[in-house]
GROMACS .gro file of C-alpha atoms in nm:
model
  465
    1THR     CA    1  15.486   8.676  11.504
    2ILE     CA    2  15.665   8.788  11.230
    3LEU     CA    3  15.808   9.144  11.422
    4GLU     CA    4  15.898   8.991  11.686
    5LYS     CA    5  16.111   8.697  11.543
    6ALA     CA    6  16.235   8.911  11.291
    7LYS     CA    7  16.611   9.043  11.288
    8VAL     CA    8  16.529   9.435  11.220
    9GLU     CA    9  16.787   9.681  11.162
   10GLY     CA   10  16.775  10.046  11.229
   11GLU     CA   11  16.641  10.237  11.577
   12ILE     CA   12  16.286  10.323  11.378
   13ARG     CA   13  16.196   9.999  11.267
   14LYS     CA   14  16.342   9.827  11.625
   15MET     CA   15  16.083  10.082  11.786
   16ILE     CA   16  15.797  10.042  11.596
   17ARG     CA   17  15.846   9.640  11.628
   18GLU     CA   18  15.880   9.743  12.045
   19LEU     CA   19  15.543   9.906  11.975
   20SER     CA   20  15.344   9.579  11.798
   21ILE     CA   21  15.496   9.393  12.092
   22GLY     CA   22  15.368   9.610  12.392
   23GLN     CA   23  15.037   9.607  12.236
   24ASP     CA   24  15.064   9.239  12.266
   25GLN     CA   25  15.181   9.255  12.636
   26GLU     CA   26  14.908   9.518  12.720
   27VAL     CA   27  14.603   9.406  12.557
   28GLY     CA   28  14.671   9.098  12.337
   29ASP     CA   29  14.503   9.210  11.981
   30GLY     CA   30  14.588   9.493  11.750
   31THR     CA   31  14.913   9.441  11.730
   32THR     CA   32  14.929   9.439  11.314
   33GLY     CA   33  14.639   9.748  11.350
   34VAL     CA   34  14.918   9.964  11.529
   35VAL     CA   35  15.223   9.914  11.282
   36VAL     CA   36  15.024  10.023  10.958
   37LEU     CA   37  14.846  10.316  11.161
   38ALA     CA   38  15.152  10.424  11.286
   39GLY     CA   39  15.364  10.344  10.935
   40SER     CA   40  15.097  10.576  10.795
   41LEU     CA   41  15.084  10.846  11.050
   42LEU     CA   42  15.413  10.910  10.987
   43GLU     CA   43  15.392  10.959  10.611
   44GLN     CA   44  15.197  11.201  10.698
   45ALA     CA   45  15.401  11.397  10.894
   46GLU     CA   46  15.655  11.319  10.659
   47LYS     CA   47  15.457  11.528  10.394
   48LEU     CA   48  15.390  11.764  10.706
   49ILE     CA   49  15.747  11.830  10.761
   50GLN     CA   50  15.820  11.905  10.362
   51ARG     CA   51  15.552  12.187  10.384
   52GLY     CA   52  15.765  12.369  10.673
   53ILE     CA   53  15.600  12.264  10.971
   54HIS     CA   54  15.772  12.154  11.290
   55PRO     CA   55  15.776  11.820  11.377
   56SER     CA   56  15.683  11.938  11.770
   57ARG     CA   57  15.371  12.161  11.602
   58ILE     CA   58  15.273  11.834  11.469
   59CYS     CA   59  15.356  11.650  11.771
   60GLU     CA   60  15.124  11.875  11.970
   61GLY     CA   61  14.851  11.884  11.658
   62PHE     CA   62  14.791  11.489  11.668
   63GLU     CA   63  14.823  11.468  12.027
   64HIS     CA   64  14.522  11.712  11.978
   65ALA     CA   65  14.340  11.544  11.721
   66ASN     CA   66  14.377  11.203  11.925
   67ASP     CA   67  14.203  11.385  12.241
   68ILE     CA   68  13.958  11.408  12.024
   69CYS     CA   69  13.912  11.066  11.935
   70MET     CA   70  13.912  10.908  12.222
   71SER     CA   71  13.618  11.108  12.365
   72TYR     CA   72  13.456  11.036  12.031
   73LEU     CA   73  13.508  10.681  12.057
   74GLU     CA   74  13.355  10.652  12.408
   75GLU     CA   75  13.082  10.893  12.293
   76ILE     CA   76  12.998  10.566  11.968
   77ALA     CA   77  13.051  10.270  12.183
   78GLU     CA   78  12.792  10.049  12.341
   79SER     CA   79  12.816   9.868  12.664
   80MET     CA   80  12.729   9.495  12.675
   81GLY     CA   81  12.395   9.429  12.852
   82GLU     CA   82  12.147   9.747  12.771
   83ASN     CA   83  12.069   9.667  12.408
   84ILE     CA   84  12.301   9.387  12.320
   85GLU     CA   85  12.338   9.045  12.458
   86ILE     CA   86  12.621   8.946  12.677
   87LEU     CA   87  12.702   8.596  12.541
   88PRO     CA   88  12.620   8.669  12.213
   89CYS     CA   89  12.876   8.956  12.238
   90LEU     CA   90  13.133   8.725  12.430
   91LEU     CA   91  13.087   8.546  12.092
   92ALA     CA   92  13.132   8.787  11.844
   93ALA     CA   93  13.403   8.942  11.980
   94ALA     CA   94  13.590   8.633  12.054
   95SER     CA   95  13.509   8.515  11.648
   96THR     CA   96  13.621   8.856  11.550
   97ALA     CA   97  13.994   8.843  11.702
   98VAL     CA   98  14.023   8.476  11.539
   99ASN     CA   99  13.855   8.557  11.157
  100SER     CA  100  14.209   8.761  11.057
  101LYS     CA  101  14.401   8.473  11.155
  102VAL     CA  102  14.503   8.143  10.956
  103ILE     CA  103  14.236   7.928  11.125
  104ASN     CA  104  13.946   8.107  11.038
  105ARG     CA  105  13.720   7.854  10.879
  106SER     CA  106  13.696   7.706  11.255
  107LYS     CA  107  13.635   8.023  11.424
  108LYS     CA  108  13.303   7.962  11.536
  109ARG     CA  109  13.429   7.663  11.732
  110LEU     CA  110  13.761   7.837  11.876
  111ALA     CA  111  13.549   8.133  11.987
  112GLU     CA  112  13.300   7.904  12.193
  113ILE     CA  113  13.578   7.741  12.362
  114CYS     CA  114  13.795   8.029  12.419
  115THR     CA  115  13.457   8.177  12.550
  116LYS     CA  116  13.395   7.891  12.747
  117ALA     CA  117  13.732   7.885  12.940
  118VAL     CA  118  13.709   8.297  13.017
  119LEU     CA  119  13.388   8.315  13.180
  120ALA     CA  120  13.500   7.927  13.403
  121VAL     CA  121  13.852   8.157  13.570
  122SER     CA  122  13.651   8.504  13.546
  123ASP     CA  123  13.539   8.660  13.864
  124LEU     CA  124  13.245   8.858  13.722
  125ASP     CA  125  13.155   9.036  14.013
  126ARG     CA  126  13.549   9.184  14.048
  127ARG     CA  127  13.572   9.199  13.680
  128ASP     CA  128  13.928   9.022  13.722
  129VAL     CA  129  14.022   8.683  13.496
  130ASN     CA  130  14.357   8.553  13.558
  131LEU     CA  131  14.472   8.427  13.231
  132ASP     CA  132  14.747   8.190  13.380
  133LEU     CA  133  14.443   7.958  13.507
  134ILE     CA  134  14.401   7.898  13.152
  135LYS     CA  135  14.674   7.638  13.006
  136ILE     CA  136  14.716   7.616  12.576
  137ASP     CA  137  14.882   7.259  12.524
  138GLY     CA  138  14.835   7.080  12.177
  139LYS     CA  139  14.926   6.770  11.979
  140VAL     CA  140  15.022   6.689  11.595
  141GLY     CA  141  14.710   6.458  11.475
  142GLY     CA  142  14.372   6.520  11.388
  143THR     CA  143  14.175   6.867  11.320
  144LEU     CA  144  14.142   7.212  11.415
  145GLU     CA  145  13.789   7.060  11.471
  146ASN     CA  146  13.864   6.833  11.770
  147THR     CA  147  14.028   7.109  11.976
  148CYS     CA  148  13.827   7.089  12.287
  149LEU     CA  149  13.820   7.250  12.654
  150VAL     CA  150  13.921   7.005  12.917
  151ASN     CA  151  13.780   7.118  13.254
  152GLY     CA  152  14.102   7.045  13.411
  153VAL     CA  153  14.473   7.041  13.343
  154VAL     CA  154  14.624   6.868  13.107
  155ILE     CA  155  15.013   6.740  13.100
  156ASP     CA  156  15.238   6.615  12.835
  157LYS     CA  157  15.300   6.328  13.086
  158GLU     CA  158  15.218   5.889  13.141
  159PHE     CA  159  15.220   5.708  13.474
  160SER     CA  160  15.575   5.607  13.581
  161HIS     CA  161  15.500   5.212  13.537
  162HIS     CA  162  15.292   5.061  13.268
  163GLN     CA  163  15.065   4.835  13.517
  164MET     CA  164  14.949   5.148  13.730
  165PRO     CA  165  14.593   5.186  13.694
  166LYS     CA  166  14.549   5.425  13.420
  167GLU     CA  167  14.236   5.642  13.620
  168ILE     CA  168  14.184   5.756  13.978
  169LYS     CA  169  13.896   5.869  14.114
  170ASP     CA  170  13.876   6.086  14.434
  171ALA     CA  171  14.257   6.165  14.381
  172ARG     CA  172  14.475   6.299  14.674
  173ILE     CA  173  14.739   6.461  14.514
  174CYS     CA  174  15.101   6.485  14.659
  175ILE     CA  175  15.307   6.733  14.501
  176LEU     CA  176  15.708   6.676  14.577
  177SER     CA  177  16.025   6.903  14.415
  178SER     CA  178  16.267   6.662  14.516
  179PRO     CA  179  16.402   6.387  14.361
  180LEU     CA  180  16.286   5.980  14.484
  181GLU     CA  181  16.631   5.937  14.547
  182PRO     CA  182  16.852   5.858  14.868
  183PRO     CA  183  17.040   6.208  14.939
  184LYS     CA  184  17.341   6.300  14.769
  185SER     CA  185  17.640   6.484  14.845
  186LYS     CA  186  17.677   6.853  14.723
  187THR     CA  187  18.052   6.797  14.664
  188LYS     CA  188  18.223   6.493  14.461
  189GLN     CA  189  18.274   6.208  14.745
  190LYS     CA  190  18.495   5.871  14.661
  191ILE     CA  191  18.348   5.603  14.906
  192GLU     CA  192  18.573   5.271  14.862
  193ILE     CA  193  18.404   4.948  14.987
  194GLU     CA  194  18.658   4.659  15.105
  195THR     CA  195  18.433   4.414  15.243
  196VAL     CA  196  18.079   4.219  15.131
  197GLU     CA  197  17.956   4.318  15.459
  198LYS     CA  198  18.018   4.693  15.346
  199TYR     CA  199  17.841   4.609  15.031
  200LYS     CA  200  17.548   4.492  15.206
  201ASP     CA  201  17.487   4.745  15.484
  202LEU     CA  202  17.536   5.024  15.183
  203GLU     CA  203  17.269   4.875  15.020
  204LEU     CA  204  16.994   4.811  15.316
  205ALA     CA  205  17.051   5.169  15.389
  206GLU     CA  206  16.942   5.227  15.022
  207LYS     CA  207  16.647   5.053  15.077
  208ASN     CA  208  16.597   5.195  15.388
  209PHE     CA  209  16.571   5.542  15.287
  210PHE     CA  210  16.378   5.457  14.990
  211LYS     CA  211  16.113   5.267  15.262
  212ASP     CA  212  16.098   5.581  15.459
  213MET     CA  213  16.018   5.774  15.164
  214ILE     CA  214  15.718   5.547  15.077
  215SER     CA  215  15.613   5.519  15.429
  216GLN     CA  216  15.553   5.909  15.448
  217ILE     CA  217  15.385   5.916  15.139
  218LYS     CA  218  15.187   5.679  15.223
  219ASN     CA  219  15.121   5.769  15.557
  220SER     CA  220  14.970   6.104  15.449
  221GLY     CA  221  14.695   5.949  15.297
  222ALA     CA  222  14.813   6.021  14.911
  223ASN     CA  223  14.733   5.830  14.649
  224PHE     CA  224  14.905   6.001  14.393
  225LEU     CA  225  15.226   6.134  14.317
  226ILE     CA  226  15.366   6.395  14.099
  227CYS     CA  227  15.743   6.450  14.128
  228GLN     CA  228  15.970   6.767  13.929
  229TRP     CA  229  16.277   6.504  13.920
  230GLY     CA  230  16.268   6.167  13.835
  231PHE     CA  231  16.287   5.850  14.030
  232ASP     CA  232  16.526   5.515  13.943
  233ASP     CA  233  16.373   5.176  13.893
  234GLU     CA  234  16.388   5.082  14.260
  235GLY     CA  235  16.133   5.385  14.346
  236ASN     CA  236  15.926   5.330  14.061
  237HIS     CA  237  15.891   4.957  14.167
  238LEU     CA  238  15.794   5.066  14.534
  239LEU     CA  239  15.507   5.293  14.440
  240LEU     CA  240  15.385   5.022  14.248
  241ARG     CA  241  15.395   4.792  14.513
  242ASN     CA  242  15.234   5.045  14.750
  243LYS     CA  243  14.961   5.129  14.466
  244ILE     CA  244  15.080   5.494  14.446
  245PRO     CA  245  15.067   5.587  14.064
  246ALA     CA  246  15.317   5.797  13.986
  247VAL     CA  247  15.398   6.095  13.709
  248ARG     CA  248  15.791   6.210  13.715
  249TRP     CA  249  15.965   6.522  13.527
  250VAL     CA  250  15.686   6.742  13.511
  251SER     CA  251  15.778   7.084  13.483
  252GLY     CA  252  15.765   7.365  13.714
  253SER     CA  253  15.507   7.582  13.587
  254GLU     CA  254  15.296   7.263  13.542
  255LEU     CA  255  15.385   7.203  13.941
  256GLU     CA  256  15.241   7.586  14.031
  257LEU     CA  257  14.871   7.560  13.790
  258LEU     CA  258  14.812   7.176  13.970
  259ALA     CA  259  14.914   7.338  14.323
  260ILE     CA  260  14.668   7.636  14.274
  261SER     CA  261  14.385   7.424  14.078
  262THR     CA  262  14.395   7.155  14.368
  263GLY     CA  263  14.541   7.302  14.679
  264ALA     CA  264  14.820   7.102  14.720
  265HIS     CA  265  15.146   7.253  14.865
  266ILE     CA  266  15.480   7.163  14.679
  267SER     CA  267  15.656   6.994  14.942
  268PRO     CA  268  16.037   7.042  14.887
  269ARG     CA  269  16.172   6.770  15.142
  270PHE     CA  270  15.976   6.396  15.258
  271ASN     CA  271  15.936   6.509  15.607
  272GLU     CA  272  15.707   6.793  15.515
  273ILE     CA  273  15.434   6.583  15.321
  274THR     CA  274  15.156   6.546  15.566
  275THR     CA  275  14.826   6.566  15.526
  276SER     CA  276  14.759   6.918  15.514
  277SER     CA  277  14.979   6.942  15.244
  278LEU     CA  278  14.819   6.714  14.976
  279GLY     CA  279  14.527   6.850  14.741
  280PHE     CA  280  14.239   6.681  14.583
  281ALA     CA  281  14.076   6.613  14.224
  282GLY     CA  282  13.770   6.486  14.097
  283LYS     CA  283  13.920   6.288  13.866
  284VAL     CA  284  14.300   6.153  13.720
  285ARG     CA  285  14.299   6.011  13.393
  286GLU     CA  286  14.554   5.835  13.105
  287ILE     CA  287  14.425   5.942  12.772
  288THR     CA  288  14.578   5.754  12.432
  289ILE     CA  289  14.593   5.974  12.155
  290GLY     CA  290  14.671   5.869  11.760
  291THR     CA  291  14.781   5.599  11.655
  292ASP     CA  292  15.127   5.664  11.798
  293GLN     CA  293  15.037   5.527  12.155
  294GLU     CA  294  15.100   5.930  12.277
  295ARG     CA  295  14.975   5.919  12.640
  296ILE     CA  296  14.857   6.283  12.850
  297LEU     CA  297  14.721   6.265  13.162
  298VAL     CA  298  14.441   6.518  13.241
  299ILE     CA  299  14.367   6.610  13.577
  300GLU     CA  300  13.967   6.715  13.608
  301ASP     CA  301  13.769   6.901  13.873
  302GLY     CA  302  14.066   7.038  14.127
  303SER     CA  303  13.895   7.150  14.487
  304GLN     CA  304  14.074   7.510  14.471
  305VAL     CA  305  14.053   7.762  14.196
  306LYS     CA  306  13.875   7.697  13.880
  307SER     CA  307  14.126   7.574  13.591
  308VAL     CA  308  14.078   7.476  13.199
  309THR     CA  309  14.301   7.353  12.992
  310ILE     CA  310  14.236   7.430  12.588
  311PHE     CA  311  14.372   7.140  12.402
  312VAL     CA  312  14.484   7.240  12.001
  313ARG     CA  313  14.460   6.957  11.728
  314GLY     CA  314  14.585   7.025  11.394
  315GLY     CA  315  14.752   6.836  11.127
  316SER     CA  316  15.102   6.999  11.179
  317GLN     CA  317  15.303   7.217  11.376
  318LEU     CA  318  15.239   7.514  11.212
  319VAL     CA  319  14.856   7.488  11.204
  320ILE     CA  320  14.912   7.434  11.612
  321ASN     CA  321  15.133   7.740  11.674
  322GLU     CA  322  14.878   7.957  11.502
  323ALA     CA  323  14.598   7.809  11.651
  324LYS     CA  324  14.753   7.885  11.974
  325ARG     CA  325  14.820   8.243  11.899
  326ALA     CA  326  14.397   8.303  11.735
  327ILE     CA  327  14.339   8.166  12.084
  328TRP     CA  328  14.557   8.383  12.311
  329ASP     CA  329  14.427   8.703  12.126
  330ALA     CA  330  14.041   8.568  12.153
  331LEU     CA  331  14.085   8.542  12.527
  332CYS     CA  332  14.287   8.851  12.541
  333ALA     CA  333  13.973   9.011  12.358
  334ILE     CA  334  13.700   8.822  12.607
  335ARG     CA  335  13.908   8.936  12.916
  336ASN     CA  336  13.985   9.296  12.799
  337LEU     CA  337  13.524   9.312  12.766
  338ILE     CA  338  13.487   9.176  13.086
  339ARG     CA  339  13.715   9.464  13.247
  340ASP     CA  340  13.518   9.692  13.039
  341ASN     CA  341  13.189   9.604  12.875
  342ARG     CA  342  13.199   9.892  12.605
  343ILE     CA  343  13.217   9.750  12.280
  344LEU     CA  344  13.247   9.923  11.928
  345THR     CA  345  13.181   9.835  11.616
  346GLY     CA  346  13.543   9.678  11.373
  347GLY     CA  347  13.593   9.660  11.028
  348GLY     CA  348  13.764   9.981  11.014
  349SER     CA  349  13.425  10.121  11.119
  350CYS     CA  350  13.592  10.349  11.384
  351GLU     CA  351  13.907  10.456  11.236
  352MET     CA  352  13.649  10.588  10.928
  353ALA     CA  353  13.424  10.777  11.190
  354CYS     CA  354  13.670  10.929  11.354
  355SER     CA  355  13.878  11.069  11.014
  356ILE     CA  356  13.549  11.196  10.968
  357LYS     CA  357  13.494  11.326  11.298
  358ILE     CA  358  13.846  11.548  11.300
  359SER     CA  359  13.847  11.611  10.938
  360ASN     CA  360  13.505  11.801  10.994
  361GLN     CA  361  13.667  11.986  11.327
  362SER     CA  362  13.939  12.122  11.080
  363GLU     CA  363  13.747  12.299  10.916
  364ASN     CA  364  13.645  12.507  11.239
  365LEU     CA  365  14.086  12.560  11.269
  366GLU     CA  366  14.321  12.800  11.130
  367GLY     CA  367  14.692  12.753  11.030
  368PHE     CA  368  14.905  12.478  11.079
  369LYS     CA  369  14.670  12.274  11.264
  370HIS     CA  370  14.412  12.221  10.986
  371TYR     CA  371  14.715  12.075  10.767
  372ILE     CA  372  14.796  11.885  11.061
  373PHE     CA  373  14.393  11.762  11.176
  374ASN     CA  374  14.339  11.717  10.789
  375ALA     CA  375  14.684  11.448  10.779
  376PHE     CA  376  14.563  11.289  11.103
  377SER     CA  377  14.245  11.217  10.918
  378GLU     CA  378  14.394  11.037  10.610
  379ALA     CA  379  14.620  10.851  10.852
  380LEU     CA  380  14.306  10.685  10.991
  381LYS     CA  381  14.192  10.566  10.623
  382ILE     CA  382  14.487  10.308  10.616
  383ILE     CA  383  14.284  10.069  10.845
  384PRO     CA  384  13.953  10.058  10.614
  385PHE     CA  385  14.162  10.076  10.276
  386THR     CA  386  14.365   9.799  10.419
  387LEU     CA  387  14.100   9.588  10.506
  388ALA     CA  388  13.947   9.677  10.133
  389GLU     CA  389  14.236   9.546  10.010
  390ASN     CA  390  14.248   9.263  10.192
  391ALA     CA  391  13.901   9.160  10.124
  392GLY     CA  392  13.952   9.169   9.751
  393TYR     CA  393  13.730   9.447   9.696
  394SER     CA  394  13.877   9.805   9.471
  395PRO     CA  395  14.046   9.974   9.777
  396ILE     CA  396  13.954  10.304   9.633
  397GLU     CA  397  13.572  10.249   9.565
  398THR     CA  398  13.502  10.088   9.857
  399LEU     CA  399  13.695  10.371  10.102
  400SER     CA  400  13.479  10.631   9.913
  401ASN     CA  401  13.144  10.442   9.920
  402LEU     CA  402  13.217  10.371  10.315
  403GLN     CA  403  13.288  10.784  10.345
  404VAL     CA  404  12.950  10.867  10.199
  405LYS     CA  405  12.755  10.631  10.376
  406GLN     CA  406  12.875  10.696  10.736
  407THR     CA  407  12.822  11.049  10.608
  408VAL     CA  408  12.460  11.059  10.484
  409GLU     CA  409  12.337  10.791  10.703
  410GLY     CA  410  12.497  10.961  11.011
  411SER     CA  411  12.621  10.628  11.124
  412PRO     CA  412  12.950  10.545  11.273
  413TYR     CA  413  12.855  10.153  11.294
  414PHE     CA  414  12.937  10.095  10.891
  415GLY     CA  415  13.227   9.931  10.793
  416ILE     CA  416  13.446   9.685  10.532
  417GLY     CA  417  13.190   9.386  10.541
  418CYS     CA  418  13.330   9.066  10.375
  419ARG     CA  419  13.023   8.880  10.351
  420GLY     CA  420  12.946   8.951   9.944
  421LYS     CA  421  12.904   9.321  10.056
  422MET     CA  422  13.118   9.580  10.015
  423VAL     CA  423  12.963   9.804  10.348
  424SER     CA  424  12.764   9.713  10.562
  425ASP     CA  425  12.624   9.782  10.928
  426LEU     CA  426  12.902   9.555  11.130
  427ARG     CA  427  12.619   9.520  11.436
  428LYS     CA  428  12.392   9.353  11.260
  429ASP     CA  429  12.688   9.117  11.117
  430ARG     CA  430  12.840   9.129  11.470
  431ILE     CA  431  13.177   9.219  11.411
  432PHE     CA  432  13.285   9.379  11.734
  433GLU     CA  433  13.607   9.450  11.921
  434THR     CA  434  13.651   9.651  12.273
  435LEU     CA  435  13.686  10.004  12.323
  436ILE     CA  436  13.948   9.900  12.569
  437SER     CA  437  14.144   9.773  12.283
  438LYS     CA  438  14.070  10.042  12.081
  439GLN     CA  439  14.216  10.302  12.275
  440GLN     CA  440  14.546  10.156  12.359
  441GLN     CA  441  14.602  10.118  12.017
  442PHE     CA  442  14.520  10.454  11.961
  443GLN     CA  443  14.754  10.589  12.206
  444ALA     CA  444  15.061  10.384  12.194
  445VAL     CA  445  15.071  10.469  11.830
  446ILE     CA  446  15.052  10.873  11.926
  447GLN     CA  447  15.303  10.842  12.179
  448MET     CA  448  15.527  10.594  11.963
  449VAL     CA  449  15.477  10.864  11.645
  450SER     CA  450  15.568  11.156  11.871
  451ALA     CA  451  15.898  10.989  12.068
  452ILE     CA  452  16.023  10.943  11.641
  453LEU     CA  453  15.951  11.267  11.548
  454ARG     CA  454  16.093  11.435  11.816
  455ILE     CA  455  16.436  11.226  11.679
  456ASP     CA  456  16.672  11.528  11.541
  457ASP     CA  457  16.943  11.259  11.443
  458ILE     CA  458  17.081  10.917  11.492
  459LEU     CA  459  17.437  10.864  11.571
  460HIS     CA  460  17.645  10.593  11.457
  461ALA     CA  461  17.940  10.486  11.688
  462LYS     CA  462  18.217  10.333  11.499
  463ILE     CA  463  18.484  10.181  11.644
  464ILE     CA  464  18.829  10.271  11.513
  465LEU     CA  465  19.105  10.019  11.570
   0.00000   0.00000   0.00000
C-alpha cells in the first residue's frame, strides 16, 4: 500500500515498485518479500561487480541458481490431502497471510471467514475460483470481531421511501439502468407554455409516462426494483402506491454483481422489462447499523451463481482499510492453494533451505560461478534475517541457529518461530504458504534483478530553453 501510493523518484526505484504491484496483481501476496529479496540480490550483485565479474555473467549465474531453487521447492513441497488435511491447511494458509498485517489479533476469525467465502464461490472440480463474486465492504463502528460473512450481496443503500417494507421474501428483482422519469431531449430545448390548457396537457403527458413505466414493471411480475439512476418524488410515490419497493443510485459494478447472483438482465429501457428479464433472491432486507441509523440492504440467496459479501467492521476507517487489504491477501492465498494444492512452510524456512542447497552446489563449481552462487545463497538469507528481527530476536544468532538446525536435522521445515521459540518445526505450528506464490516471488525477483543489472547507464533528458 505504501509503495503504491508513494511518490518514488528514480527509474530503478520505480521498477522495484512495479515489481511489488505486479506480484500483488498476479498472486495477491508476497509483495513485501519481493522488494526485500530484490534489494538483497542487488546488494550482493554490486559486490560481485566490484570484484570484476561482468553483469551478464552475474545474471546467468543468478538464473541458473534460481532454476535449482525452483526444482528444490517442488521437491520439498507437500500436497494437501496426502499427509495434510485440506480444510485445516486452508485455514492455516489464510492465517499466515493475515498474521503479518496490523489486524493480526483477529487472524483466526478473519481466516475462517475468508476460507468460507472462497469455498462458497469456488468450483473444486475445475480448480477455479472467481474472486469477483466476493465483495468486500465495510462500515466504521464495532470491532473486527463483528466482521461477518453475508450469504449474498450487501449494498450501501436503503429503500427509496421510508414506508416501503423492510423485508421482502421470494423477491422477483427488476434491474434498471435508465432513470425512472419522462424522456428528455439530448439537445437543449425551450418550451413555451402560453395557456393553462397546454400546461395541463403537459402535466397529463408526464403522468401517463410515469403510469406506463410503473405498469410495465408491475406487469412483469417484479416486486423489487433496483435502479442505477434516480427518480423524483412523483415516481417514488407511484412505486409506493403500487407496492413495489425500490432502491436508487446503485453503482454499475454492484448492478453487475446483482445480475450475476440473481440471474436478472440489466434492462436499459422500460419496454425491455419482461418476466424473463427478472432475477430471483430468497430474501431482501434492510439492516440498521449503529446509533446513527445508517442502513444497508442485504440481498441473500440468489438463484444463480453463488456470491458472498465480507462485511468488515472496525473502530476507524484506517482499521477497515487494513482489514480489507489483509482479507484480500488471505483470499488470494486460498485461491492459489485451490489452483495448486502444493504447500510449503513459511517463516523463512524455504529461503534458508534454498540457501543451503545453493551453497552446497557452489562447492562443486569453479571460477566466477562459485562466487555468484555464494552471493545468491547469502541474498536468500535476508528473509529469515528480517523475520527474526521483526520478531524481536537477535537476527544473527537466530539465523545461525536456523542454518545449523536445518543442516543437522536434514529438514527444510524449520523456520523462524514466533511462539516463544526462535527456531521451530513450522509444520507443527501450521505456518504454511503456497508453492505457486513462492515460485512467483523467486521468478519475478530474478527477472527484475537481471533487467536492472543489464542497464549500462541512465540518461536524463534536459530541456534547453
